Coordinates of C-alpha atoms in Angstrom, one line a residue:
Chain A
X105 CA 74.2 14.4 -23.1
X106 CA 70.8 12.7 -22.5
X107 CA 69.2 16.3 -23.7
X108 CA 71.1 16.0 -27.1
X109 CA 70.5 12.4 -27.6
X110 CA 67.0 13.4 -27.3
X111 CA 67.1 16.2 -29.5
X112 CA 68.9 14.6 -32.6
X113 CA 66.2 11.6 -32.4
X114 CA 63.3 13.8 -31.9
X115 CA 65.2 15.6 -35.2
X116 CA 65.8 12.3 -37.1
X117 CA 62.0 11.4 -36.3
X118 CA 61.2 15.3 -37.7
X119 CA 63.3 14.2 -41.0
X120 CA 61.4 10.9 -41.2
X121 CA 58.1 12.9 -41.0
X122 CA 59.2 15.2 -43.8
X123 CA 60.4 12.3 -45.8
X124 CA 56.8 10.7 -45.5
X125 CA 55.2 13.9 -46.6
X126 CA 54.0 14.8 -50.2
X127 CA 55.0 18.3 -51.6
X128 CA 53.8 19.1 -54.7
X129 CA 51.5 22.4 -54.0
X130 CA 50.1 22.5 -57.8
X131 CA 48.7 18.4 -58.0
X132 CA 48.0 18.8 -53.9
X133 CA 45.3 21.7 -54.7
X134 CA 44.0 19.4 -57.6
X135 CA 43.9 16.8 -55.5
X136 CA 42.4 18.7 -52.6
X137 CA 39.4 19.6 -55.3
X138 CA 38.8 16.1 -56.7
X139 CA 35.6 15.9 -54.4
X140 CA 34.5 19.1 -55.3
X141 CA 34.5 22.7 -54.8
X142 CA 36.5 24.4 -52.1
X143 CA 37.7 28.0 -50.8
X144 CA 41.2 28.7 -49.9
X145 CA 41.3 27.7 -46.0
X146 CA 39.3 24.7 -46.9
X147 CA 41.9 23.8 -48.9
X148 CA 44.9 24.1 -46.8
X149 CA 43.0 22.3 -44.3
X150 CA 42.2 19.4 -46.5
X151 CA 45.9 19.3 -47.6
X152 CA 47.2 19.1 -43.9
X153 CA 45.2 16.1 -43.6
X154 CA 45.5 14.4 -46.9
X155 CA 49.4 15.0 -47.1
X156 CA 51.0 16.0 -43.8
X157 CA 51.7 19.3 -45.6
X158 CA 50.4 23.0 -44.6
X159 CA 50.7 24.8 -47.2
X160 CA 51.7 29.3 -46.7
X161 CA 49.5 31.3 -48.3
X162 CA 51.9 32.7 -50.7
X163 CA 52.3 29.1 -52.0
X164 CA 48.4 28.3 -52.1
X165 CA 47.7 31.3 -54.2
X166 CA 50.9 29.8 -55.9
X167 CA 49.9 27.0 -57.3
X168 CA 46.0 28.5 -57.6
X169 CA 47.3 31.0 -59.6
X170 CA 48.9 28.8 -62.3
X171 CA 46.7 25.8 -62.1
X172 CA 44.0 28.9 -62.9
X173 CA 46.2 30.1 -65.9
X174 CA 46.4 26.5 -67.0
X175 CA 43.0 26.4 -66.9
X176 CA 43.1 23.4 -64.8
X177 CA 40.9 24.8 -62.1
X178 CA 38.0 28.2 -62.2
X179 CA 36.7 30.0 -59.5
X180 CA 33.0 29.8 -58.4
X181 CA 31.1 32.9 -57.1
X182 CA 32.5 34.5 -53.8
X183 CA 30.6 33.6 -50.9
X184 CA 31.0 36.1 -48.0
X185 CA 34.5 37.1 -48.6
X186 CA 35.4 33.4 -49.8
X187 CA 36.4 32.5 -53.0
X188 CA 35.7 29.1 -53.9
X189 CA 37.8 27.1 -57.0
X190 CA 36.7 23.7 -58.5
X191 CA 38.5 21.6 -60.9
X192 CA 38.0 21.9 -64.9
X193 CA 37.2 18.8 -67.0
X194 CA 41.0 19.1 -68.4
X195 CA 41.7 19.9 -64.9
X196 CA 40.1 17.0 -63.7
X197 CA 41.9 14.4 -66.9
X198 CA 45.4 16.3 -65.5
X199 CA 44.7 14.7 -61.8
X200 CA 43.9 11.7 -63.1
X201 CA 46.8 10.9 -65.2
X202 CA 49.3 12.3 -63.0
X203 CA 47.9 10.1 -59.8
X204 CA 47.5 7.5 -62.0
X205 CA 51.4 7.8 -63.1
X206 CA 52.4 8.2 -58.9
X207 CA 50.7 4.7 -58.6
X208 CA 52.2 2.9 -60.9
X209 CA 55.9 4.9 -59.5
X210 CA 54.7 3.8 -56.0
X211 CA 53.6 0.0 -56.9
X212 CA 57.0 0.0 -58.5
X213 CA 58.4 1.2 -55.6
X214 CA 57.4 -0.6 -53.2
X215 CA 57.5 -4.1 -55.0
X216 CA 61.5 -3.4 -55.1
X217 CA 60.9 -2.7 -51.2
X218 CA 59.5 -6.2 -50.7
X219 CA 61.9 -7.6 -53.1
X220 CA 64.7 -7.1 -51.1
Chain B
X268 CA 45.9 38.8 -39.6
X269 CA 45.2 42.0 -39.4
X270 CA 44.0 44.3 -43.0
X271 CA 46.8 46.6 -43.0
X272 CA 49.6 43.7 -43.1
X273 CA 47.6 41.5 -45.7
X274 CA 46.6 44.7 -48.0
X275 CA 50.2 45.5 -47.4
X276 CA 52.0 41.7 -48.1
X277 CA 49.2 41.7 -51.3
X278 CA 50.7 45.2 -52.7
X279 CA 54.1 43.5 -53.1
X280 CA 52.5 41.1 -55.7
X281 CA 52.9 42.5 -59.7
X282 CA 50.1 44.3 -60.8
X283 CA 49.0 42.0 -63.5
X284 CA 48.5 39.3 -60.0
X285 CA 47.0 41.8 -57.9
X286 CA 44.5 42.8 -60.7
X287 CA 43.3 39.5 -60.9
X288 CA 44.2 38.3 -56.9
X289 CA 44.1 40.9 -54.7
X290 CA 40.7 41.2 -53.4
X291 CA 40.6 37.6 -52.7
X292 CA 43.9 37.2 -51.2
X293 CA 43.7 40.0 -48.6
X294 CA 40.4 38.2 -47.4
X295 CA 42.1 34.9 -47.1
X296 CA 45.0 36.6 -45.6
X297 CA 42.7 38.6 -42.9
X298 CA 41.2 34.9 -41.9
X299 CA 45.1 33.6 -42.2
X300 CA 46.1 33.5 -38.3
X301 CA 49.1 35.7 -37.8
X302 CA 53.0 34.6 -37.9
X303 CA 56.3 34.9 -39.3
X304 CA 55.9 31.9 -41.6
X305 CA 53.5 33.0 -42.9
X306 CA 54.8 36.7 -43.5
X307 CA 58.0 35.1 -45.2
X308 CA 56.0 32.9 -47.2
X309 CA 54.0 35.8 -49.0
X310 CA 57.2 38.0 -49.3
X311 CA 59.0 35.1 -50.5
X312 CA 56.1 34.8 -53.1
X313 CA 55.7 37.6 -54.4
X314 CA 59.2 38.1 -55.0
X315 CA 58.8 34.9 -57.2
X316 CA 56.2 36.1 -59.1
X317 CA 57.6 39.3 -59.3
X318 CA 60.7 37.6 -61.1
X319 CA 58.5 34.8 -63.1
X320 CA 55.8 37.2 -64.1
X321 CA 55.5 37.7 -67.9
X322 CA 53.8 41.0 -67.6
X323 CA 51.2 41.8 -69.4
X324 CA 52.2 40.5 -72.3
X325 CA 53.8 37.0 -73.3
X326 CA 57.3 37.5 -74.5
X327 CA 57.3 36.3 -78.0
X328 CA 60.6 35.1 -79.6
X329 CA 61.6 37.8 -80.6
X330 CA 61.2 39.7 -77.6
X331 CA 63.1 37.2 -75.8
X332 CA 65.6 37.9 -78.6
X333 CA 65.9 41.6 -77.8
X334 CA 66.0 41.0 -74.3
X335 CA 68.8 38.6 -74.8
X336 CA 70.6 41.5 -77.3
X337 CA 70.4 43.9 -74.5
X338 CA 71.4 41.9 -72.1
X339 CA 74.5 40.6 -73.9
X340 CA 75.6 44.4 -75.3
X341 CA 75.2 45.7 -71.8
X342 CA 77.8 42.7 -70.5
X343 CA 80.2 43.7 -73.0
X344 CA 79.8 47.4 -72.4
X345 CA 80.6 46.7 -68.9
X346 CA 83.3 44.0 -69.8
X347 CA 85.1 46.7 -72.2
X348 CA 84.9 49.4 -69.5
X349 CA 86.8 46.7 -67.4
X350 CA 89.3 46.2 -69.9
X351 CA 89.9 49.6 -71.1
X352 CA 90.4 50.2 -67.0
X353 CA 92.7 47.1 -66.6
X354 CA 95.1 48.9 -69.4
X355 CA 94.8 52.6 -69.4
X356 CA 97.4 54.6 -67.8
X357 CA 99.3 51.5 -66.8
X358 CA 102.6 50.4 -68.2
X359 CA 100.9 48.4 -70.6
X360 CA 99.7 50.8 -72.5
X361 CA 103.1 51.5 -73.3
X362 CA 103.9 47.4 -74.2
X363 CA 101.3 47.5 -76.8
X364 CA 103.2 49.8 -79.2
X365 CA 106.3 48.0 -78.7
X366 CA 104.3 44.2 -79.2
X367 CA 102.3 44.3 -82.5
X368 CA 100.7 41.0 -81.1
X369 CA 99.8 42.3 -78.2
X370 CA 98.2 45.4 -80.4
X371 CA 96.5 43.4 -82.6
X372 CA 94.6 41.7 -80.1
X373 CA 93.6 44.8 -78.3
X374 CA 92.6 45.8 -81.9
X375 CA 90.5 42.5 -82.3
X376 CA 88.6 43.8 -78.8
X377 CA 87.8 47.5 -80.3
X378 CA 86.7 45.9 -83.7
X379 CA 84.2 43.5 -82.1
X380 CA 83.5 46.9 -79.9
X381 CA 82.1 48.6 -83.0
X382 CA 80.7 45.6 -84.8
X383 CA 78.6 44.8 -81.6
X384 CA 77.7 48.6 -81.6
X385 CA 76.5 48.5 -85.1
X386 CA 74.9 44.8 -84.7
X387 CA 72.4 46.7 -81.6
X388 CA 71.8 50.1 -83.8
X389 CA 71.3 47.9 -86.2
X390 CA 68.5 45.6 -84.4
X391 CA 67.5 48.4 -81.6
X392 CA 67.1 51.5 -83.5
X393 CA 64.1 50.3 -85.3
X394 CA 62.4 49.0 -82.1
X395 CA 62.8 51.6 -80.4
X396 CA 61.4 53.7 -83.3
X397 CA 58.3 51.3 -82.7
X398 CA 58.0 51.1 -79.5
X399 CA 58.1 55.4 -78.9
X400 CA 55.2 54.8 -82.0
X401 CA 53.3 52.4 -79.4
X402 CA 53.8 54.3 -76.6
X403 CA 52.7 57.6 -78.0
X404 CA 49.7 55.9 -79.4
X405 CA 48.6 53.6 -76.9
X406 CA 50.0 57.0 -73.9
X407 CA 52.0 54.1 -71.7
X408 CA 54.3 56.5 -70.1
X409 CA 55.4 53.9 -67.7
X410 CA 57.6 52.0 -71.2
X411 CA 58.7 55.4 -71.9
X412 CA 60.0 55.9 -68.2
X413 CA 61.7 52.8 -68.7
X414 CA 63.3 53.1 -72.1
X415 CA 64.5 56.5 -70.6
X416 CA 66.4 54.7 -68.0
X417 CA 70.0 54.2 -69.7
X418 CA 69.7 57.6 -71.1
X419 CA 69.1 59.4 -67.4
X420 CA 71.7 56.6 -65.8
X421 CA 74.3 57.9 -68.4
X422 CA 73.5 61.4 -68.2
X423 CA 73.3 61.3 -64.1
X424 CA 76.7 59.8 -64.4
X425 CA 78.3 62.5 -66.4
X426 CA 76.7 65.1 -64.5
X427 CA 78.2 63.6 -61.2
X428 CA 81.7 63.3 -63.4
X429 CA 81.3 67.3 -64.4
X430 CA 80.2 68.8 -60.8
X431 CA 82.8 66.4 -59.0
X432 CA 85.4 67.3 -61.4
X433 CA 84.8 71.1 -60.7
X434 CA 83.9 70.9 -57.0
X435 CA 87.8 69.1 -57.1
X436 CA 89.4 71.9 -58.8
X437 CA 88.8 71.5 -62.7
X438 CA 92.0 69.4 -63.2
X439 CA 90.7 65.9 -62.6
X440 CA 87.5 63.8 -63.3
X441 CA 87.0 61.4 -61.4
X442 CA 87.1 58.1 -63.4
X443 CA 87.1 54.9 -61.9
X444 CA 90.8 54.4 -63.5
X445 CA 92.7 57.7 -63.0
X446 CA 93.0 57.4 -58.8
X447 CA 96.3 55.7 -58.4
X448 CA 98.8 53.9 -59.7
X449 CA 103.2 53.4 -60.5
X450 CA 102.8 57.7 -61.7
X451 CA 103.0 60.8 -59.8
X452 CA 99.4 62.6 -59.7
X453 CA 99.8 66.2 -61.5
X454 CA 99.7 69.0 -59.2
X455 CA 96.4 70.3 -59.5
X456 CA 94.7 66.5 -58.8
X457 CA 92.6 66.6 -55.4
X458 CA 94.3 64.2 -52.5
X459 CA 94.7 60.8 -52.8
X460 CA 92.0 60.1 -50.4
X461 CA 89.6 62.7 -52.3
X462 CA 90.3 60.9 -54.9
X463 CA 89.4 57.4 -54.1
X464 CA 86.0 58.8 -52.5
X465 CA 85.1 60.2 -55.7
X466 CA 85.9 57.5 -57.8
X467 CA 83.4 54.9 -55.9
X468 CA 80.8 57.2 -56.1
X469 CA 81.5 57.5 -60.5
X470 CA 82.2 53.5 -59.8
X471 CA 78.5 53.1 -58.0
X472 CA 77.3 54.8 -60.5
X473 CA 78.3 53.1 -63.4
X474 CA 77.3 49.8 -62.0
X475 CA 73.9 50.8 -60.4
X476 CA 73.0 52.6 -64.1
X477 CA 74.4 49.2 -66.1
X478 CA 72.1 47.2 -63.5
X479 CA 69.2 49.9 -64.1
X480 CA 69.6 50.1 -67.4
X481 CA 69.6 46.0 -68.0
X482 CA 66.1 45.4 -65.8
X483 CA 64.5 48.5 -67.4
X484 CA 65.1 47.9 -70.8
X485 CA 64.0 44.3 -70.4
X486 CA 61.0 45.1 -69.0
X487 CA 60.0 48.2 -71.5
X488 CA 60.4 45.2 -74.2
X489 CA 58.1 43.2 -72.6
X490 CA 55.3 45.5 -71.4
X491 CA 55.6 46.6 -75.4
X492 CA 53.0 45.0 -77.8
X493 CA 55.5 44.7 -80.6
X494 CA 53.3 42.0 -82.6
X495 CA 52.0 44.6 -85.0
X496 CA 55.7 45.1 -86.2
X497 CA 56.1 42.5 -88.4
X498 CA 58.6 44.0 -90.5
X499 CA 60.9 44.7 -87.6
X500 CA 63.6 42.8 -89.0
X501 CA 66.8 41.5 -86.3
X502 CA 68.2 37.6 -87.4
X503 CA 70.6 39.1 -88.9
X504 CA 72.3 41.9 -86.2
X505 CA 71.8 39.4 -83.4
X506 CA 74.0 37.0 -85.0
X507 CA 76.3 40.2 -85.7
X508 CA 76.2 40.8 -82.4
X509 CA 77.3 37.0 -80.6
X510 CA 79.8 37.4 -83.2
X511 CA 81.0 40.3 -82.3
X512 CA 81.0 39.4 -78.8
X513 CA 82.4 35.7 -79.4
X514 CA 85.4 38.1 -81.6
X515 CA 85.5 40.1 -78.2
X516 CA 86.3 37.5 -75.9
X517 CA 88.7 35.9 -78.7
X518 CA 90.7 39.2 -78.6
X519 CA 90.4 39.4 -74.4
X520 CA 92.3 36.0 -74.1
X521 CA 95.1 36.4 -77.1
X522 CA 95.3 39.9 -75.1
X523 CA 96.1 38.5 -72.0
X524 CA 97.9 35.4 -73.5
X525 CA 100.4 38.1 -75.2
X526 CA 100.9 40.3 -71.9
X527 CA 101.6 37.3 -70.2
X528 CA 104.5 36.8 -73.4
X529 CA 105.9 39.8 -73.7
X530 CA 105.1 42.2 -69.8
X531 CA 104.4 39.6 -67.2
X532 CA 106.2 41.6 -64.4
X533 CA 103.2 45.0 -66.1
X534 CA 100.7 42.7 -66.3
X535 CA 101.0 41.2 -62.3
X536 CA 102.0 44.4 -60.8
X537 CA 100.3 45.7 -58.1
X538 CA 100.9 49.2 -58.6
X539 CA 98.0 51.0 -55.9
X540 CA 95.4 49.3 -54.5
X541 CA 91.4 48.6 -56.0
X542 CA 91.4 50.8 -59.1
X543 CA 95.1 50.6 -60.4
X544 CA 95.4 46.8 -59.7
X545 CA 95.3 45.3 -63.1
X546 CA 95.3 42.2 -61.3
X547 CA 91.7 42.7 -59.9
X548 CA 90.6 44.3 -63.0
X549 CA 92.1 41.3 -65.2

């Protein structure tokens, strides 16, 4: 009993973790590049600890892969096997807007929060 | 993880993504620490992109179009062959010339048959006349490998009807429709059980070369440069051919709405399992 109670909080604390995470694997590697230049484990990394969220490989080179074909970001030289990417100028007006947009969703937001 | 695995997980990719990805990948993959998750997450992956990938050319509209045509006159290619199935050699067949309704509206079906037959001639012939142009000039044997899909499905199929048919004695093909059913099998037919073995296979067939035949031909339009062909000229037969399609379906349900009139007890019988029942079939 006391192992299941345990288990379905521990589970409802997991869901309230997920719920505070940010999943958008496209604007997170924008995001991640906003302060310049980065290789793929870099990235990951950055993301973990900017959004809670570890992105798979398959997803990283995902989102690089169209961001790149929306020329929103461009790879750098390789350095020892690494392959840097850094944000275009459109890439960099895209990131703005759209975190400018989630601010004014989130002010919104939370005002109704405190409204209540 | 290790270079085998990540050269392997990066070879499931397309090759328009590996051309451009590959190197790169497999060296973030190599410094990727090892795990399911992160197995499933490539595979998972490259199966999108797989699906999502435009090739190596972006479908224009009227490659969409053609993609759409095929996919549509395949459908009702494999809808008719349902049909035709749920009626022939069932006591239904006999209703119709007794119910001119009930004819007509099989007649509707075979008239929208031909006119959606005409309607992709029509369209296809003269893409296909272009694209065996592009592919002789341009030598991209893999769109001709792919355009010759439906052409070896239908061919293997018959083949397997002709040697199956002979291995069982020269009396009986083995059709998905002639197994079983409210008739006594002529004397020369194979067992019941030899029958029914043979018939999946012919079945399997059929549907593996309709599902063959429907990625293939897709994918030979869109790995074809057809942008020089201007003049290639289809509005008009595509819009013959939802027509003929929408006239198909029209004639399915008066179909069924008549049997249901004038042979309910024919049209709900059960008369010998999967490939007699018109009730599956319907």
């Amino acid at each position: 009993m006391v192992y299941y109670v345990t288990r379905s909080n521990r589970h409802a604390a997991d869901d309230e973790a997920d719920l505070g995470r940010y999943s958008d694997p496209p604007l997170l590697v924008l995001a991640s590049l906003a302060d310049g230049p980065k290789h793929g484990h870099k990235m990951i990394e950055d993301i973990a600890r900017m959004s809670g969220s570890r992105l798979g490989p398959g997803t990283l080179y995902g989102a690089i892969a169209r961001l790149e074909r929306e020329k929103l970001i461009e790879p750098l030289p390789a350095e020892e096997r690494r392959y840097p990417y850094r944000l275009t100028a459109k890439g960099l007006r895209v990131l703005r807007a759209k975190l400018a947009t989630l601010r004014r969703f989130a002010r919104a937001g939370l005002r109704k929060l405190e409204a209540r | 993880m290790n270079a085998r695995l990540a050269r392997r997980l990066a070879a499931l990719y397309p090759r328009a993504w590996r051309a451009r990805y590959a190197e790169e990948f497999e060296a973030f993959l190599g410094a990727h620490p090892p795990g399911f998750r992160a197995v499933f997450n490539v595979v998972g992956w490259a199966m999108y992109e797989r699906v999502s990938s435009p090739g190596e050319f972006n479908m224009d509209q009227r490659q969409r179009s053609l993609v759409l045509m095929a996919y549509a006159y395949l459908a009702a290619v494999a809808a008719g062959v349902n049909f035709y199935w749920t009626v022939a050699d069932t006591p239904l067949a006999t209703a119709m010339h007794g119910h001119s309704a009930l004819f007509a509206s099989w007649t509707l079906v075979r008239a929208g048959s031909f006119l959606a037959l005409a309607a992709v001639a029509a369209a296809g012939l003269p893409v296909l006349a272009a694209m065996v142009r592009s592919v002789v000039a341009t030598r991209r044997w893999d769109v001709a490998g792919r355009l010759a899909v439906p052409a070896c499905a239908a061919l293997v199929t018959l083949l397997w009807m002709a040697a199956a048919g002979m291995w069982a004695g020269g009396h009986w093909i083995p059709t998905p429709w002639d197994v079983t059913g409210d008739w006594t099998a002529p004397a020369g037919w194979p067992p019941l059980t030899t029958r029914w073995m043979l018939s999946s296979v012919t079945f399997a067939l059929l549907a593996a070369g309709l599902i063959a035949s429907a990625i293939s031909v897709a994918q030979a339009i869109r790995r074809s440069d057809l942008s020089k062909h201007r003049r290639l000229w289809f509005a008009a037969p595509s819009l013959a051919l939802a027509g003929s399609v929408a006239v198909m379906a029209l004639g399915v349900l008066a179909w069924g709405w008549f049997a249901e009139q004038y042979a309910a007890s024919d049209f709900h019988a059960r008369n010998g399992g999967l490939f007699s029942s018109t009730n599956f079939a319907s």
